CSV table of C-alpha atoms and ligand atoms in Angstrom, one decimal:
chain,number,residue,atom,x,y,z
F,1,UNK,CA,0.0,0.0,0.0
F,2,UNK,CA,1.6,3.6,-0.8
F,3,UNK,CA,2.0,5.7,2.0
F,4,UNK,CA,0.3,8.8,2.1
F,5,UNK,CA,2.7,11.9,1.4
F,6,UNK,CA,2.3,14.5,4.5
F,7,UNK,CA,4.2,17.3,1.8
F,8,UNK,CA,0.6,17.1,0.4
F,9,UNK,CA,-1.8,16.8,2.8
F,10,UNK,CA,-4.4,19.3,4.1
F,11,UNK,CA,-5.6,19.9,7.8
F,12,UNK,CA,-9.8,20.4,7.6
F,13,UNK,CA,-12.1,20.8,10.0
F,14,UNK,CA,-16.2,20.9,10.3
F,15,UNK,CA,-18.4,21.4,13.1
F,16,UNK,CA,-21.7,20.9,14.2
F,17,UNK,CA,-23.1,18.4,11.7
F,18,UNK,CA,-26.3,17.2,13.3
F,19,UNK,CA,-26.7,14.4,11.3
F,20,UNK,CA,-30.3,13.4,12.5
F,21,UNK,CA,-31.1,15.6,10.1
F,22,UNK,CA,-31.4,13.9,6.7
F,23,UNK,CA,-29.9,16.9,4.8
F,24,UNK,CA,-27.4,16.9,6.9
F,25,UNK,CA,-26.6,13.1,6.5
F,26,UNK,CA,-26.2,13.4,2.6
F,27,UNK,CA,-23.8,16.1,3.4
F,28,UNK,CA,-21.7,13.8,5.2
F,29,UNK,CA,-22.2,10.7,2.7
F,30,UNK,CA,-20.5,13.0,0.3
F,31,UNK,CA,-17.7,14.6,2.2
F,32,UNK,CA,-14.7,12.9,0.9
F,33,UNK,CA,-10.9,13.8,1.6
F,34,UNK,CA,-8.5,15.7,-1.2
F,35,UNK,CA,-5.4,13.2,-0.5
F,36,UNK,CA,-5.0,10.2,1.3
F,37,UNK,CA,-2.5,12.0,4.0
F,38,UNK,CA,-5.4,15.0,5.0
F,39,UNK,CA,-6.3,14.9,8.4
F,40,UNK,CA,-10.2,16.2,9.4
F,41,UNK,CA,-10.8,17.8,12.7
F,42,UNK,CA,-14.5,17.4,14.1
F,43,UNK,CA,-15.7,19.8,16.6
F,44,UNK,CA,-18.7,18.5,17.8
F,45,UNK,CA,-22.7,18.0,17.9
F,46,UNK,CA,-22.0,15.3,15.3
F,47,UNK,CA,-25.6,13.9,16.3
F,48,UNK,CA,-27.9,13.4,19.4
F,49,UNK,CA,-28.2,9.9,19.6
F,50,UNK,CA,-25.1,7.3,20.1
F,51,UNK,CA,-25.8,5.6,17.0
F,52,UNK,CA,-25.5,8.7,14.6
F,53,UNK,CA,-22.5,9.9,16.3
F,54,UNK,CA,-20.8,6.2,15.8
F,55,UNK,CA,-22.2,6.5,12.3
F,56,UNK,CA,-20.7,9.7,11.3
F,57,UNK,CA,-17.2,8.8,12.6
F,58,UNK,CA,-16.7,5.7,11.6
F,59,UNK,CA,-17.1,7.0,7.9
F,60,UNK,CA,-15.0,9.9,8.4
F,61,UNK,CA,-12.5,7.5,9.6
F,62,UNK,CA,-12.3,5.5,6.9
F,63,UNK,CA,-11.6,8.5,4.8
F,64,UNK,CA,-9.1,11.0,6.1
F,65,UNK,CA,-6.1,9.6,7.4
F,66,UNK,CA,-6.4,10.9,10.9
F,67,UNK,CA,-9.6,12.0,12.7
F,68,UNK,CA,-10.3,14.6,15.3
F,69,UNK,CA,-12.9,14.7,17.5
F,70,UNK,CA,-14.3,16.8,20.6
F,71,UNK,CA,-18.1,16.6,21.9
F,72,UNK,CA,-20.3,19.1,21.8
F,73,UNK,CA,-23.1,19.2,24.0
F,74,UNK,CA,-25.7,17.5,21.7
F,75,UNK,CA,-23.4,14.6,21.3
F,76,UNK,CA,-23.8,14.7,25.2
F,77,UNK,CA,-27.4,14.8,25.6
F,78,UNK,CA,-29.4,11.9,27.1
F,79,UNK,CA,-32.7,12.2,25.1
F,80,UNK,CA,-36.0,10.8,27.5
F,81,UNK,CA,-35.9,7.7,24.5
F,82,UNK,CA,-32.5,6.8,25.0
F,83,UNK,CA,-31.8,3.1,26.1
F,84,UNK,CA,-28.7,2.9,27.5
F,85,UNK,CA,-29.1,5.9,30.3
F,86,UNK,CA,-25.8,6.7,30.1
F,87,UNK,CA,-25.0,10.2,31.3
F,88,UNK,CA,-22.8,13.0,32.5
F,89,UNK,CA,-19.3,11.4,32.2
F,90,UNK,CA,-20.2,7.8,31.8
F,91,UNK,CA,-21.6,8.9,28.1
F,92,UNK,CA,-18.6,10.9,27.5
F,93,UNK,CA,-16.4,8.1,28.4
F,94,UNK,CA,-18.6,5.8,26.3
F,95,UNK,CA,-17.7,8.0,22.7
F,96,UNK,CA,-14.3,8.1,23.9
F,97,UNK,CA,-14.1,4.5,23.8
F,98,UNK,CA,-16.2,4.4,20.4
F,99,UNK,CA,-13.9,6.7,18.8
F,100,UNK,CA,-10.9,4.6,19.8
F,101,UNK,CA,-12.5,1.5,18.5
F,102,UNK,CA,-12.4,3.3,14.9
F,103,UNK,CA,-9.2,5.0,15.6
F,104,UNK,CA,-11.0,8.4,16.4
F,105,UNK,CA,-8.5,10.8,18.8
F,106,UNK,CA,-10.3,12.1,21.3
F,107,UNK,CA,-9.5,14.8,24.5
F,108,UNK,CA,-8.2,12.1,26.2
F,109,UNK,CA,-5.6,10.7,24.2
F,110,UNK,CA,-1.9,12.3,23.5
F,111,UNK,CA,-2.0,15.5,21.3
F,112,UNK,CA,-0.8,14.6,17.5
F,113,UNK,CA,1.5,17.0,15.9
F,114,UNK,CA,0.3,18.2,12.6
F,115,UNK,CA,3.4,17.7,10.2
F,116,UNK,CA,2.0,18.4,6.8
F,117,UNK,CA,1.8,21.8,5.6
F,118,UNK,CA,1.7,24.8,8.1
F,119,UNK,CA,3.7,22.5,10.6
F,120,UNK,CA,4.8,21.5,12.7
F,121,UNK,CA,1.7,22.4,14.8
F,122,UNK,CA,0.3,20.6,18.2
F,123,UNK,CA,-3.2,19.8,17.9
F,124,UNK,CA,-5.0,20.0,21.4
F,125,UNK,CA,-8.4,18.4,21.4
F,126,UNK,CA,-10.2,19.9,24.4
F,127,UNK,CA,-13.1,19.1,26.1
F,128,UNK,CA,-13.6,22.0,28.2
F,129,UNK,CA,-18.1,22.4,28.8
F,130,UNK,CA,-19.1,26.0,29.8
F,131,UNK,CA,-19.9,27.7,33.2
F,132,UNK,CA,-22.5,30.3,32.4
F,133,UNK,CA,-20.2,33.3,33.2
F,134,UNK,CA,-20.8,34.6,29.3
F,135,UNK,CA,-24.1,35.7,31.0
F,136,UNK,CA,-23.3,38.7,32.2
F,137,UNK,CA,-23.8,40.2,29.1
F,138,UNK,CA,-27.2,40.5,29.9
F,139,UNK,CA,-27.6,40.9,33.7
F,140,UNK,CA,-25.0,41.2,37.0
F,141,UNK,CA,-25.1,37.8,37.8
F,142,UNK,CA,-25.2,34.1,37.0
F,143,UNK,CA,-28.8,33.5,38.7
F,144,UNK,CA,-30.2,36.7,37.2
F,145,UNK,CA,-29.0,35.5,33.4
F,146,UNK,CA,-31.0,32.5,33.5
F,147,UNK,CA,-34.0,33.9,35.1
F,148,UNK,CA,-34.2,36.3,32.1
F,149,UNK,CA,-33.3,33.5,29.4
F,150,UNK,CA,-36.4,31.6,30.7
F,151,UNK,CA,-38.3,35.1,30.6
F,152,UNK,CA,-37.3,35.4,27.1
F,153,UNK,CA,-38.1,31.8,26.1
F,154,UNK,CA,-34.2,31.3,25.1
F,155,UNK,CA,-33.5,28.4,26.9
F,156,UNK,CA,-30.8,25.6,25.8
F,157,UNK,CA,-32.0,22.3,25.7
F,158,UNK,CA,-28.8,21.1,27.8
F,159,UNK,CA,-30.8,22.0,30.6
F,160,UNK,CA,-33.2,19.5,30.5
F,161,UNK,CA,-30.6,16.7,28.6
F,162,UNK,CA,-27.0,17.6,29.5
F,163,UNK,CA,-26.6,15.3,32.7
F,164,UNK,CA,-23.0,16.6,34.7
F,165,UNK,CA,-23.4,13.2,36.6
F,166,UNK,CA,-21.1,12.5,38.7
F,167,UNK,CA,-20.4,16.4,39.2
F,168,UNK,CA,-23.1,18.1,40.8
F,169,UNK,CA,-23.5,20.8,38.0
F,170,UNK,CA,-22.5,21.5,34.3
F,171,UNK,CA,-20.6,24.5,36.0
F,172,UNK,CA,-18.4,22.5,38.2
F,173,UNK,CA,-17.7,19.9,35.2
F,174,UNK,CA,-16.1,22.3,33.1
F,175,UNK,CA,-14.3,23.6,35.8
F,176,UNK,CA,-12.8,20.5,36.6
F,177,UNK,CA,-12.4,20.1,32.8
F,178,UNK,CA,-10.5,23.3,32.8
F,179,UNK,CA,-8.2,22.6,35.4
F,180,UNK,CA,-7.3,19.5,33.9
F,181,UNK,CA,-6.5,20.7,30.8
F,182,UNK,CA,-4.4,23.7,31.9
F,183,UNK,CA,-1.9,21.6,33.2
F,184,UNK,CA,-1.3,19.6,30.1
F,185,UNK,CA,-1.3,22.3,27.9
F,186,UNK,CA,1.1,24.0,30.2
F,187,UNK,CA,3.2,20.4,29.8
F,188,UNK,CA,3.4,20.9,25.8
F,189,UNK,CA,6.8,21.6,23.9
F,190,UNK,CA,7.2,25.7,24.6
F,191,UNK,CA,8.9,25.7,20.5
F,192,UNK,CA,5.6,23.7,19.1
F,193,UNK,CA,2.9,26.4,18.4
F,194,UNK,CA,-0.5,24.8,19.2
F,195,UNK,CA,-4.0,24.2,17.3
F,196,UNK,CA,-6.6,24.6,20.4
F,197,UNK,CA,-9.7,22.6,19.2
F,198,UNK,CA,-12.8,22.6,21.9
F,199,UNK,CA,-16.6,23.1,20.5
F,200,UNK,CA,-17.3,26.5,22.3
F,201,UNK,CA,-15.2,29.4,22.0
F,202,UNK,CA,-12.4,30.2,24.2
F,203,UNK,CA,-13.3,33.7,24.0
F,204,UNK,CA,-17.3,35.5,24.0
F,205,UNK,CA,-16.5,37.9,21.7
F,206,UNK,CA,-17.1,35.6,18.7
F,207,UNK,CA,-21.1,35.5,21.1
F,208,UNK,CA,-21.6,39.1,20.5
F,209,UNK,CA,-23.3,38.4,17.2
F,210,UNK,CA,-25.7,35.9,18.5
F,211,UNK,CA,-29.5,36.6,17.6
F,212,UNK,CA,-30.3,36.1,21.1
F,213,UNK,CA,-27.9,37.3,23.6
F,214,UNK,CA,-29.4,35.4,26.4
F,215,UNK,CA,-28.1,32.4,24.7
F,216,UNK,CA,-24.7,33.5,25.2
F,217,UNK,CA,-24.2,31.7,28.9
F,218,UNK,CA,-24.2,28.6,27.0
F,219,UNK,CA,-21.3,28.9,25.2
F,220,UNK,CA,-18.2,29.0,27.2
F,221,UNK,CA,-16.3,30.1,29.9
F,222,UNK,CA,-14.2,33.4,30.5
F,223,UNK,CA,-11.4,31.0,32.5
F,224,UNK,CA,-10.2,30.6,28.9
F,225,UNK,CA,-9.8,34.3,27.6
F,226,UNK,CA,-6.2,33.7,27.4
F,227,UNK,CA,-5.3,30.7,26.1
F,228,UNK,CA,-4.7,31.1,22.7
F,229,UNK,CA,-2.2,33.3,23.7
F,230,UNK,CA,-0.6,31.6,26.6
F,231,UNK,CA,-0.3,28.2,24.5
F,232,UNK,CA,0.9,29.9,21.4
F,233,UNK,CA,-1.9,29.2,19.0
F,234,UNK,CA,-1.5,29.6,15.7
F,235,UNK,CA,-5.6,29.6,15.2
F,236,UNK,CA,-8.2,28.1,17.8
F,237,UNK,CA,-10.8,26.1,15.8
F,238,UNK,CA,-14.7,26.0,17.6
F,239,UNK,CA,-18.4,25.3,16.7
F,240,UNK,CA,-21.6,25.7,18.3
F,241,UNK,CA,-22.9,29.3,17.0
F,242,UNK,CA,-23.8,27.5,13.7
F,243,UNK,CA,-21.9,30.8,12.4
F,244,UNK,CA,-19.4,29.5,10.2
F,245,UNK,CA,-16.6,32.8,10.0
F,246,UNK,CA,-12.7,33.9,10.4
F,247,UNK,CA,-12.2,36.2,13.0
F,248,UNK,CA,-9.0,37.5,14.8
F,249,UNK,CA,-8.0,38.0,18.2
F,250,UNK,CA,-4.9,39.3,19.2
F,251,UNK,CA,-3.6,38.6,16.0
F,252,UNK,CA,-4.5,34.4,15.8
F,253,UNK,CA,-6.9,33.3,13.9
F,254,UNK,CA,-10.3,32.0,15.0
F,255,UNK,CA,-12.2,29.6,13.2
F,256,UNK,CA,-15.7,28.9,13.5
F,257,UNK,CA,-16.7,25.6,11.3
F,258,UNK,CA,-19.9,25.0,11.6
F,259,UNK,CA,-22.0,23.1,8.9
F,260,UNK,CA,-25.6,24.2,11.3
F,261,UNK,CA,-29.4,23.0,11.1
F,262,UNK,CA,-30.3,22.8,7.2
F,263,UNK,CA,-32.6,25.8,7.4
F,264,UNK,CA,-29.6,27.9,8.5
F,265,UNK,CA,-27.1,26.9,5.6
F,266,UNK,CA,-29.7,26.9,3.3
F,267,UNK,CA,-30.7,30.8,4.4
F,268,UNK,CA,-27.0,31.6,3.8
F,269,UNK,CA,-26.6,30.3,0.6
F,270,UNK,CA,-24.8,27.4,-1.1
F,271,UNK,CA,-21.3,28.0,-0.4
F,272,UNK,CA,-21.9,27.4,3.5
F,273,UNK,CA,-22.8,23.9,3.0
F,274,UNK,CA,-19.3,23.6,2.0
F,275,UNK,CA,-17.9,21.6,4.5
F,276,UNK,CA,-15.1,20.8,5.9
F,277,UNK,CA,-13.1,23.9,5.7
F,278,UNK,CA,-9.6,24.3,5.1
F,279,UNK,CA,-7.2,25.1,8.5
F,280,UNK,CA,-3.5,24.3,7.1
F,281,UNK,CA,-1.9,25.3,5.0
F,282,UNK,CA,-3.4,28.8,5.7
F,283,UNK,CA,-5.7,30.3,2.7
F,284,UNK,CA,-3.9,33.2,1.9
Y,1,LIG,FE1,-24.7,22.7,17.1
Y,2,LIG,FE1,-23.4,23.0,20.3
């Protein structure tokens, strides 16, 4: 078998593919790598059931020579249907294990070094939740910015299906999340400039153009603000906003990937659908 050239290859990434949408599935059925040495980068809410998320990656898998992924909080929820019961951390420990059944890397194994084009880069998978503090953009205090989410009937469904079990709230797991991760960020190689991959932003700026700003306190966490720049990133890649854009923060590039619910690509117009999107080599 020839062995893929890494001179040639591509780093990709998509986000947010919802594949219990049928649109959506096509979309993936077709999404197909340039070379067989490009690497694809998925950054969560692949599906809301176990079965479409196994689905998705084990195709992806078979196509791009390495595979990325991080869980959004779809890919976390336990819907009232759901057989299993698994929940909190026992379902995220679940997709860790199905990822690694189909060679999927996950948050929880070593961080690969991107050495095609644009590299030598780390690529850190994180797993990092959120802890509501983006909602002070609409009131003084945690308690005060749900109240007036409920008000406003801009509620996220990870309320009612995103289990922390066995932490004792969605805040507390991503702050264990975050501590956890720090330290082995802070353990990478100092001359390796870093890829920081997690499914919210790191920063709520890229939440100022929501539609609803009370949705904002679902979407990450400020304990983050500055670690692009404190791990050398050379871009941050995220999802969940469904607003697929480039923006720039203190000069790195952030890249929101999202492929979104069929009737927002299909508002925006064809080229959106056009997943996955190119990370390295940098379009110029
Ligand atoms: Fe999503
Ligand atoms: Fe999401």
């Amino acid at each position: 078998m020839a062995v893929p050239r890494v001179t040639d290859a591509t780093l990709f990434a998509v986000s947010d593919l919802h594949v219990g949408h049928p649109e959506n599935r096509r979309i993936v059925e077709r999404l197909r790598s340039e070379s067989d040495a490009d690497w694809l980068i998925v950054c969560g809410d692949v599906g809301d059931t176990l079965a479409d998320i196994e689905w998705a990656l084990s195709l992806l898998a078979e196509r791009f020579a390495t595979v990325i992924w991080v869980p959004g909080n779809h890919d976390l929820w336990t819907l009232p249907e759901d057989r299993t019961g698994l929940r909190g951390e026992r379902r995220y420990r679940y997709l860790v294990e199905a990822c690694r059944r189909v060679g999927v890397i996950t948050p929880e194994d070593p961080y690969p070094v991107w050495d095609g084009r644009g590299g030598p880069v780390t690529i850190a998978p994180l797993f990092l939740l959120y802890d509501y503090s983006f909602g002070l953009n609409i009131a003084p205090t945690k308690e005060a910015a749900l109240a007036r989410a409920h008000a406003a009937g801009v509620v996220c469904g990870d309320e009612f299906l995103l289990h922390p079990d066995p932490y004792p709230s969605r805040e507390a797991w991503c702050h264990a999340r975050v501590g956890e991760t720090e330290r082995r960020l802070a353990a990478c190689a100092r001359e390796v400039p870093t890829i920081l991959v997690n499914h919210f932003p790191l920063l709520e700026e890229p939440t100022r153009v929501l539609w609803h700003p009370e949705f904002a306190q679902w979407c990450g966490t400020s304990l983050t603000a500055d670690w692009h720049r404190r791990f050398r990133s050379t871009a941050v890649v995220y999802g969940h906003l469904h607003i697929p854009r480039t923006t720039w923060h203190d000069g790195v590039r952030f890249e929101e990937v999202s492929l979104g619910y069929p009737r927002e690509w299909a508002r925006r117009g064809p080229r959106s659908r056009e997943v996955p999107r190119r990370i390295l080599p940098a379009q110029r």
